[in-house]
N, CA and C atoms as an extended XYZ file, in Angstrom:
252
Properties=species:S:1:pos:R:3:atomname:S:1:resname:S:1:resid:I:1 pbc="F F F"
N       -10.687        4.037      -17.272 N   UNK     1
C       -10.975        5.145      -16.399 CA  UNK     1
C        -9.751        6.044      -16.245 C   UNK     1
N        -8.347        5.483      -16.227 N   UNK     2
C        -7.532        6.289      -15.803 CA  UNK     2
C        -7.011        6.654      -17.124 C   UNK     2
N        -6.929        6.325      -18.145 N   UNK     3
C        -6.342        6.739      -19.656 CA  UNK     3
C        -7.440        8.185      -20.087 C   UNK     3
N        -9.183        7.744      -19.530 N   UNK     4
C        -9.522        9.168      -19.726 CA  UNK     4
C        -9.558       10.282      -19.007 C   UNK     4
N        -9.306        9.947      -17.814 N   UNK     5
C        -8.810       11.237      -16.747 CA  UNK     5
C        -7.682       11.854      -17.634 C   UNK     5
N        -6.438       10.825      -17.856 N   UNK     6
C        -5.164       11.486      -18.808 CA  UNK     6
C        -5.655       12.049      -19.937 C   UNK     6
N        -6.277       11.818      -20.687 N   UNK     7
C        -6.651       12.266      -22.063 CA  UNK     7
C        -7.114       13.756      -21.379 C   UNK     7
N        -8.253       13.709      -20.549 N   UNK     8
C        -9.320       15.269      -19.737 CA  UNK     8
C        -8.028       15.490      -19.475 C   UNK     8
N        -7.369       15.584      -18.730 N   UNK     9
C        -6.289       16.629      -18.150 CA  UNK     9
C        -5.402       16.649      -19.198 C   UNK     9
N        -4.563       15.689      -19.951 N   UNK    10
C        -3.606       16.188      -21.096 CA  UNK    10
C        -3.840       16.909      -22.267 C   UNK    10
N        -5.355       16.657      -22.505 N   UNK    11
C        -5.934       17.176      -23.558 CA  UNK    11
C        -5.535       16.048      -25.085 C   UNK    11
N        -4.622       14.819      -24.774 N   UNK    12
C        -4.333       14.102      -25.543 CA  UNK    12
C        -4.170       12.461      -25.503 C   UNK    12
N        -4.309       11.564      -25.943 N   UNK    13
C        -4.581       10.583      -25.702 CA  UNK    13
C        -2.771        9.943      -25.374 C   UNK    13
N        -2.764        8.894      -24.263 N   UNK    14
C        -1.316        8.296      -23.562 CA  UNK    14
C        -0.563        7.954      -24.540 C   UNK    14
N         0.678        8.262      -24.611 N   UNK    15
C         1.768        7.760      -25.606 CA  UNK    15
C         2.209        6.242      -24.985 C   UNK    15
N         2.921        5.672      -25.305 N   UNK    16
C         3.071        4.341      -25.245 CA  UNK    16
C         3.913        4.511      -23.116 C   UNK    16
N         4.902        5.305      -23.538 N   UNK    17
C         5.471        5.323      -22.111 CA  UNK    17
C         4.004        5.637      -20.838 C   UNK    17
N         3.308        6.511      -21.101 N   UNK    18
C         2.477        7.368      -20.720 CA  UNK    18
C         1.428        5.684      -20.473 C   UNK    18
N         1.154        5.581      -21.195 N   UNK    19
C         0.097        3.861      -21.243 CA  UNK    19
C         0.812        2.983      -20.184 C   UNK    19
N         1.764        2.672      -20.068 N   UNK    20
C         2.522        1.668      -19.581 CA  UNK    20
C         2.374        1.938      -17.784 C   UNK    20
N         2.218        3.316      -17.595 N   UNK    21
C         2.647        4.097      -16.169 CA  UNK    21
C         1.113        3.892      -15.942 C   UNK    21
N         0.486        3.821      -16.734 N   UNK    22
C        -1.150        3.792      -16.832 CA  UNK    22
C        -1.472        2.399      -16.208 C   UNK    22
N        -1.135        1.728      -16.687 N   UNK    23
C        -1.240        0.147      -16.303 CA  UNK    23
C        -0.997       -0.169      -15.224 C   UNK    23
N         0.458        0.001      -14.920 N   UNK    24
C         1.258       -0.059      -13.842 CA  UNK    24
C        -0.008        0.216      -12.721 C   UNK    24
N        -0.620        1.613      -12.923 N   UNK    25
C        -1.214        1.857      -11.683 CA  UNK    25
C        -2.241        1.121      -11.412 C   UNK    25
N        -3.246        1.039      -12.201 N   UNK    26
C        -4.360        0.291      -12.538 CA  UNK    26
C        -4.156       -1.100      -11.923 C   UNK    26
N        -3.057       -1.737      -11.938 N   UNK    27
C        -2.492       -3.241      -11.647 CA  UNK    27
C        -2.474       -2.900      -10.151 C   UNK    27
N        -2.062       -1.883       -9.678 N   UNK    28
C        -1.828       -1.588       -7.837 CA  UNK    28
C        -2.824       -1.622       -7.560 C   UNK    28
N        -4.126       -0.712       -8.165 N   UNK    29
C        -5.094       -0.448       -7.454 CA  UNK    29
C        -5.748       -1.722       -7.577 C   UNK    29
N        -6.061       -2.325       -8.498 N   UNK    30
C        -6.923       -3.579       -8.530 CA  UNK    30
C        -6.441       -4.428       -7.675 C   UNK    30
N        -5.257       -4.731       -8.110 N   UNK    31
C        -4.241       -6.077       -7.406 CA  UNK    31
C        -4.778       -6.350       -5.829 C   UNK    31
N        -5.097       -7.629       -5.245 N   UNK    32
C        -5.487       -7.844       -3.523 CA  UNK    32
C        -4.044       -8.003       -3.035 C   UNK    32
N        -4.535       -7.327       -1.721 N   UNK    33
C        -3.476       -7.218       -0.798 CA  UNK    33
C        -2.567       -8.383       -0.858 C   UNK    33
N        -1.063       -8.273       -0.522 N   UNK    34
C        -0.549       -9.651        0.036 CA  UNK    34
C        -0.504       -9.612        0.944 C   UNK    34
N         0.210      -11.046        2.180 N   UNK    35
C        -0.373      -11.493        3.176 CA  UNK    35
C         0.724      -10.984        4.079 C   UNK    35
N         0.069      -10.426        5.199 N   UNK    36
C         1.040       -9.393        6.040 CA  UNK    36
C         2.171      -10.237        6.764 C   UNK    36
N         1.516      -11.911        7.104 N   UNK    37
C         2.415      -12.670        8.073 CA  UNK    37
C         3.154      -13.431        6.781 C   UNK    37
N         4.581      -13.437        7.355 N   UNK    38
C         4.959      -14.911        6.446 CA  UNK    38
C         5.038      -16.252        6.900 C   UNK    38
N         5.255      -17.171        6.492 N   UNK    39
C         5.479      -18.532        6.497 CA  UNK    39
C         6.321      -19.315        6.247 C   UNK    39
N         6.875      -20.130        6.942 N   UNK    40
C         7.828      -20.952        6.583 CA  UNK    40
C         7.724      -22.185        5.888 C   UNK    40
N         9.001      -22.691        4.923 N   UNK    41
C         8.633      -23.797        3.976 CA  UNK    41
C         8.187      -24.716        4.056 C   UNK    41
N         8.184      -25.017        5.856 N   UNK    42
C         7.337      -26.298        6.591 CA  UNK    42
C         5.564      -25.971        5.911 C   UNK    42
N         5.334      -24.641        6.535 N   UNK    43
C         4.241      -24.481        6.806 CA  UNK    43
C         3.142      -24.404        5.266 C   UNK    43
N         4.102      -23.755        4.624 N   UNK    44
C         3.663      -23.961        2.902 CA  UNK    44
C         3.438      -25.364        2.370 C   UNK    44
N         4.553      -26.064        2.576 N   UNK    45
C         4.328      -27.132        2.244 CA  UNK    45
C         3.192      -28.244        2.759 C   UNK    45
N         2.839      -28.007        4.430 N   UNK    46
C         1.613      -28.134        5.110 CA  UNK    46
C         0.446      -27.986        4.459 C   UNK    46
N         0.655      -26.924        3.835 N   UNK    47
C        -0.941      -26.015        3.565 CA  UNK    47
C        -1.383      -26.559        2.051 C   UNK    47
N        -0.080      -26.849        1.139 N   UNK    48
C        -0.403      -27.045       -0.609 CA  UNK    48
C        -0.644      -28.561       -0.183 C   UNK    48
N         0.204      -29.424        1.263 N   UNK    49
C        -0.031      -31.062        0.891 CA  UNK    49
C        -1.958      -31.166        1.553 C   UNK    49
N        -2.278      -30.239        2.141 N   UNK    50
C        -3.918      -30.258        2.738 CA  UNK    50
C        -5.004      -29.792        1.426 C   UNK    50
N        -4.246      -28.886        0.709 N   UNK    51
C        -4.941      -28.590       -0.548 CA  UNK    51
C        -5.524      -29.344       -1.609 C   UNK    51
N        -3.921      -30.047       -1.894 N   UNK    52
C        -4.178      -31.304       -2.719 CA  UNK    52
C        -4.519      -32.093       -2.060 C   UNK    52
N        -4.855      -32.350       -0.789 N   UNK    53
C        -5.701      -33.980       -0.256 CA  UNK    53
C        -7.163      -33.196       -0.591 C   UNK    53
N        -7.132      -32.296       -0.373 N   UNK    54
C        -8.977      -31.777       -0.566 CA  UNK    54
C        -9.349      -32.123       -1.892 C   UNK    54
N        -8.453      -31.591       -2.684 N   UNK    55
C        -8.669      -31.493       -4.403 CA  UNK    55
C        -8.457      -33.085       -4.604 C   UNK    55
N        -7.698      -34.173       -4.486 N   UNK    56
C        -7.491      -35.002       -5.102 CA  UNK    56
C        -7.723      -35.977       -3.940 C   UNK    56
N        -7.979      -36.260       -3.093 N   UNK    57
C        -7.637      -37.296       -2.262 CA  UNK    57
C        -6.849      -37.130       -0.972 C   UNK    57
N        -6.776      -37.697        0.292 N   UNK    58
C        -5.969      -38.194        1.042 CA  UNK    58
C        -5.094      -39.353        0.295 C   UNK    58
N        -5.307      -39.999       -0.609 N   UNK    59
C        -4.819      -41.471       -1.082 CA  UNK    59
C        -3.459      -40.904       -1.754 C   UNK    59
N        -4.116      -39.846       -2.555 N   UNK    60
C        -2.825      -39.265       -3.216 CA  UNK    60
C        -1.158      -38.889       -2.467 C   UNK    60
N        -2.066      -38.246       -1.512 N   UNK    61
C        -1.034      -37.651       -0.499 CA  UNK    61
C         0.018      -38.264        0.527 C   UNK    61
N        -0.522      -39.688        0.497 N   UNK    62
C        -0.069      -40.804        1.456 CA  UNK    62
C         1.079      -41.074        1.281 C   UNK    62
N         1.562      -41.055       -0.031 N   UNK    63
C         2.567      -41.896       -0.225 CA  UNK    63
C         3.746      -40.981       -1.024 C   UNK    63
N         3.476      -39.261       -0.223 N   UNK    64
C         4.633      -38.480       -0.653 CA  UNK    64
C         5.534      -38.715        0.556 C   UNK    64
N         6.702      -37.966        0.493 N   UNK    65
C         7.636      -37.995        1.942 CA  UNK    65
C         7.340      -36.486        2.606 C   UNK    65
N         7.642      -36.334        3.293 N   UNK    66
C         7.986      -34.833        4.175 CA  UNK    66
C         8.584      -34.057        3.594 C   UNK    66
N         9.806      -34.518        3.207 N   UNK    67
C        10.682      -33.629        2.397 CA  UNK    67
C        10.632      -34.190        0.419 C   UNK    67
N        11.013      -33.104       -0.525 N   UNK    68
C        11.420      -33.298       -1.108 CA  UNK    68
C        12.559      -34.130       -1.363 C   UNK    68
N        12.784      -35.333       -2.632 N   UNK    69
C        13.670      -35.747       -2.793 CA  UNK    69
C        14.968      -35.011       -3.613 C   UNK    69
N        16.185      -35.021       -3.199 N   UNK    70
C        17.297      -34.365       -3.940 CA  UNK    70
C        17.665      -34.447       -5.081 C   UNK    70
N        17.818      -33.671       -5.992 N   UNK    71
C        17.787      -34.009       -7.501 CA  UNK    71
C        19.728      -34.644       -7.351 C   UNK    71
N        20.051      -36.010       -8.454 N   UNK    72
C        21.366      -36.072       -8.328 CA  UNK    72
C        22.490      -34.884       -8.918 C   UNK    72
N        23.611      -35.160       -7.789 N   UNK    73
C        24.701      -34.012       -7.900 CA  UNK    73
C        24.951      -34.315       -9.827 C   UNK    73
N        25.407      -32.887       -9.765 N   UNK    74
C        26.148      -32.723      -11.427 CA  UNK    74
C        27.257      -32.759      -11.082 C   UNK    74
N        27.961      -33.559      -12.369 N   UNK    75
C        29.342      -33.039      -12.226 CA  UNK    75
C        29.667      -32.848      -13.525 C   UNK    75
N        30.841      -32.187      -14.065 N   UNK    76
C        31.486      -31.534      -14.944 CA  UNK    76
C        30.601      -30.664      -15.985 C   UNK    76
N        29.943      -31.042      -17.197 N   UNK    77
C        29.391      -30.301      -18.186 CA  UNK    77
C        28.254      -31.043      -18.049 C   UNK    77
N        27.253      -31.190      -17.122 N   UNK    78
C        26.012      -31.538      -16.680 CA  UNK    78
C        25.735      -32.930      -16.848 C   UNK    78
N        26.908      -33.741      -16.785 N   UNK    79
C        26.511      -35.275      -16.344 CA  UNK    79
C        26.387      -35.578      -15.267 C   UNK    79
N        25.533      -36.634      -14.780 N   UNK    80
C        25.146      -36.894      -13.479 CA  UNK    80
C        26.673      -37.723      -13.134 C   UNK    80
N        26.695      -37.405      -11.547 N   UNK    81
C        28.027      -37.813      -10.945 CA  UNK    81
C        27.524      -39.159      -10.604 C   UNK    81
N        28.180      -40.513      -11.075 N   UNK    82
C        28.316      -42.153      -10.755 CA  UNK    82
C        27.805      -41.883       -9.205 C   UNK    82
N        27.100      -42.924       -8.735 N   UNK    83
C        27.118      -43.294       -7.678 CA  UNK    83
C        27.616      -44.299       -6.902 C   UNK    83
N        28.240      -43.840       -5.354 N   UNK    84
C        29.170      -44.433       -4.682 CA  UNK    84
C        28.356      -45.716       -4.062 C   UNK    84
């Protein structure tokens, strides 16, 4: 729709730059809104661990922790640092 409005008004079909600006818009107008409130990483993480109990189970979900576990420290040229 919007490449032939350009073509009716340019009288010529979009050059590659001209296509690209084409898209671009097309992607705004279609694209759904994002979400006006934000959320915090508690609350995300709340919402994806209720997701996956829907999709897969409560059973699944039981036996994650609250938090992510810490990946081990690096040290020097990406060997893992010995533990104390």
């Amino acid at each position: 729709m919007l490449s032939a409005t350009y073509e009716q008004q340019q009288r010529h079909q979009p050059g590659e730059r001209a296509a690209y600006r084409l898209a671009c818009q097309a992607a705004k107008q279609t694209r759904s809104p994002k979400r006006a409130e934000l959320r915090s990483s508690s609350e995300l993480r709340a919402a994806w661990r209720d997701s996956v109990a829907r999709a897969y189970g409560a059973d699944i979900v039981a036996g994650w922790r609250s938090a992510p576990e810490q990946p081990p420290r690096r040290h020097g040229r990406g060997r893992a640092q010995p533990s104390t």
